[in-house]
Amino acid sequence: MPRQRTRRQARITRWLAGLIMAALALPYAARAVDAGLQRQREEFAQAYAEAQRGDPGWVRAARGLRDYPLYPYLEAAWLLHDPDRDDAARVRAYLAHYGNLIPGREVRRAWLDALIRQRNWTRYLEFYAPHLGSAYDCRALQARVELGGTLVYDGRFEALWLRPRLPDACAALLDRAAEQGLLTPARLWVRIELAVRAGAAGTVKQTAAWLPASQRAGALRLALALDDSASALAGAAQWPDTVHARQALVLALTRRARADADAARAAWDALRGHFNLDTSQRDRVEAALALFAATSFEPGSLRALAALPDAAQNALTRAWRVRVALARGDWQAVLTAVRAMPRAQRENNEWRYFEARALAKLGHKAQAEARWRALARSPTYYGFLAADRVRRDYALCPRDPPASAAALAAVRADAGLRRAFEWYALHRLTHARREWNDALPGLDAAQRYAAALLAHRRGWVDRPIFLLDQGENLRDYSLRFPLAERRQVLRDARAAGIDPAWVYATIRTESAWVSNARSGANAIGLMQLLPVTAAQLAHRDGLPWAGADSLVDPGVNIRFGTRYLAHLADRFGGQWLASAAYDAGPQILQHWLDARPDLPADVFVATIPYAETRSYVESTLAFSVVYDWRLAQDPVRISARMLPMGVAYRVPDAQAPHAAVVCSVADLAAQGGTPPPERLPAPPARGAPAPTASVAVPAPAENRR
């Protein structure tokens, strides 16, 4: 084995052993585990480290671990240390016991990879199993061909062929299919169309190579439109007026409009006479041009959106017709645009709210207030805004039912969840989530709820957020809006001079309490901080900084995240503006402010061009209400968190307007209960512990950013 690999594995082994031993020292572990389990964890740490470095002594160290939940990982680690060793009997025996578990699937993949390197096709088919991924499915078909079998188009090959993206491991199989004449032009174009819809330019180019020469150029134009729409449009005047050239032109124009609506419009004006597009294609182009001009609030964009024929309209063009009218302060145009929406879209809370806003501005106060009163029953961002407009209480109706004893017993006995909880106790969060997700499909609804409750009780607070994300579960506020790291949040918020409910809401929106979350942009931890931002804060504020990896530590992450929120609040003023800057970046927010100064807060939020940032600000504001309720049962009204531009940020205090919280008759009826007293019990003193509350905002996807 190469020396470099040995050293790397040694470093990993030392890191793992240190991490596990550190986890064993956590106060939770000391309180929650008995001496026998504590001893097993220590023995597992030793045995796992030995197995990972290929030391057969792991067997001796694991003698007392047969009933330990993570025992299957030990032999897997030893087998994975050197998958090229010729030990088929041992691999076969291991897979017979644990082949369906996560470590078993890892061993099987590694063993199959080794067999491919050896070109041992017979043994590959012996150890192959479905559901390991496209690469292994392709190689299984390839193995059958290598052993004299015949490749046919239907069945397994067709299922692979109709996937718009395939790994490089499938290249040899596809070449064989082409050699055997299976890749007819009709089948090639089916795959190209799927790849175009998926935006998979690489697949289009790969597939085009098998087309007849006379058809290849058409496919490559589609790939160019996906890859480089500007270059495609620059050369489009030389294209023939064919079916696929028209398709490529429409694709290039719609993609170019997203990046530069003016350039796309100029190209369309120059090229429209060269191609005989049908009505639906012209509508697609005009809709894209109008939409992306609107997202930049260009002059004439409102007129262009209104002029689109019904067939060219979609949910986005209709929504942006309202947003542009809002940005212009044209309330009659707002009302007209909302009422031009199909009924289902118009019933969205956002458009219900702005329809009422337009009615009020146009002098129809009674109609507006009636609509706001109805919307105020909704525990959402726009429901809270509507309640503030008519000075109504907030309609938060907590539900916190206990899990059944039978469901809890089943969850505690479930082997997969036992492994998940054990990895969590060892602070191996990625391993824990993999086992959790693997176990969930085998649980019924009651057991899923029990699993969420048990995870919450054990401090794994992000699991209920992802599990309880629809229906009546949205009312389980204590599980969906945990008050984890409370001492740290309160202390750091106070030190930074910002509202702790805002800090909690930011954590909930950013990471949903996944402490080791990492985005594609390398934002890390609970508050999703970029290392470069944290380093700048450390320099500016004199904070101790131990590098990017330290941001996985909740204490470090919250300390830096609260300081960053405070700096943004000092720069921009309101919580709502600082949250927009936190998500989109200060420079981008400043660009929006320069373009649309002096808009009311609710209108500015609705006209944020980035859908993610718009949703982010709405969620953070709504979650602030919930966390204010959770912390003190006395939430500050959402409008008090949305002060006008130019007003300096300040922590809401007793003088800020507060909202009482009621569980409405309508809400109770929806969950089959009897009407409660008109009000919940009087709130305790601010800062005291409180029962839970929640909003009906869906949970984020894991690692969404």
Phi, psi and omega in degrees: 000140181300145182298323181299317180296320180298316180294320180297316180295326178296319178296317179298318180298315179297319180296315181296315181298318178296320181294315180295318180294325176295320179297324180295337181272357182297146179304321180301313182299319181296327182278320198265343185250147177278173186297325181295316179291323177300317180295319179297322179295320178294318179294322178297317180303317180292312183295321182294319178297318180293318180296321181294329179266011174080019181274117180296351177295350179299330181297317179294318181293339185261011185301327182263019188245012183302325181262008180280136187304328185265012181306319181301339181285341185290304180295327176300316179299320180293318179292324181286341179300322180214079183292348180277354178294144182275088184221053185301322182297318181290320178298317180299317180293320179296314182293331177298327179271319193233016186299333181271356179273166179302311179297328177294320178293325177295317178297317181298316179298314181297320180293318178296321177299319179295320180294327176294317178300326179275352184055041179265082188292324181297312181289330176303313180293330178295322185261351181295146173217149178290171175069024175262349180127161184300323182301318183285327176295317179299316183292329177295318176294320178298319180300319180296322178293316181299331181268012174102002179284170181253132178273126178241157186285322186285175177073230187296319181295317180299319179299320177290317183301327184273008171272127187293341177227136176228149179288165180301334181298343181271354186301317182296320179295317180295322176298318178298318180297319179295318180298326183271005176078017180282337186267076179290159178306320180298317180291324178296318180290329174300315180293321179298317179298318177298318181293322178298315179297329180273357182071025185265081182298322180300319178295321179299314181295318179299315183290325180300330182297337181266355179286156170302150184305326183291341182254349189295322184298323180298318179292320181293331175294322176296317178298319179295320178299323177288318186281317189210083185297327180296315178294322179300315181291327180296329181256001188295334180298339181267357182283150172286157181274074180250169181303312184284332175293320177297318178299318179294322179297312179299318179298315181294319181295316181292325178285323179292326180299325180297323183271323185206093184296324180295315179296321179294319178297317179296319179295319179297316179298324182281332190255345189300330180283349183272345188228141180266072180288147175278174186299317182295325178292317177298320179297319179298317180294312182296322179296317180295317180297316180293318183297311186281340167292324180293321181294342173260003178055042180288149177303139179086353184291326179295316179296320181295319179294317180294331184277349180298136176294160183304323182294336181270347183284149171216181184301323181289317181295322178293318180296317182287339171297320176292316185296319179295319177297321176298314181298329179276351183070024180266089188288331175293320177294325176300311182297316180298318182292319179296317183285349174275353180285152170300154186304317183298319179288321182297334181280356173300141185304324181299314183282331172299317181295313185283337170296315177295321179300317179294318179300317179297317180295330182269008173094005181263066189297316183297317178296319180298314183294325177297319179291320179294321179297320178293318181291332182296347177285349183268123180279068183223174177307308182286333173295319178293319177299316180297318179300322179293326180296327182245015176055043177266159174289163179274131186269072174259122184238088185297146174225126184219062185287146177285151174286150179291150180299322181294319180293319178297319179296319179295320180293317180296331182271348184291124186295320180296317179290328175298319176294320179299312181294327180289318175299323178297318179298331178271005177064030173259082193289323179295315175300317182297316181294323179298316179293320178301308183295329179289331183276332188303317183301338180273003183256145172275179186299317181295321180289326176297317178296318179297322178297318178298317180295317181294320177300317179299315181298330181269007176089002180270074197281347180281340184296313179299329182299318181278338184269322185260067190244019178201164175061214182294339179297339178298342180274357181276073191292325182294328179276325185273340179230072186290151175259050179289161178050038189298313181301316181295314182298313182296318181293313183288326176296318179296317181296325181275347180078034178230169185284126180298329178298325177293319178298312178301316181296323179294316177300314182298321181282320185289307190235353186053033175072020172276104191290335179254024178299143178217125183273171177297335178270007179072027168284137194235141165083191188304317182256013172049061180267140171283137179305323181295324177294316180297319179297320178295319178296318180301316179294317185288319187255002180068035180271143176294136186227122182247019176097175188301321184298336181291343181289348174287337177289119182305322181298314179294315184297315181293321180299314181287321182296320179293322178296321180293318175302318180297318179297319179292322177295320177297323183283318189253342177105271189280159175302319184295322178287319179296323177294321177297318179293324180298322182275312187268337184109142183299322183293319180293317178300317180299323176299317179295320180294320179296325183281329185224066181286154170070016174285147171302152186302314182295325179288318179299315180300317181293341182253013173297126185295327182277120180300321181296317181291321178301311179296323180299312181295316179300314181296316182296321178294314179295318180294330176298321177299313182297314182290328173299318177295318181295323182282325190216001182057022185216067190290139171292140179297146184297329180294334178286345174268000184234054180292157184300157176304142178093348178274128183296144178292141171213150179291128178303136181236194183297337180281343179289150179293133180245158180245135169287155181245130180235153170257106190286158177301320180297320180294319180296319179299323182296331180254014172077018181263178175264152182302136179274179168303159185301324181235154171287167178306152181302141182293150176285182177300145183300132181103348179280157177299152185218157168298175189262161175214163181205167174243157181275056175253126183301150175292151178286159171291151180298139178049048188296334186241000000 
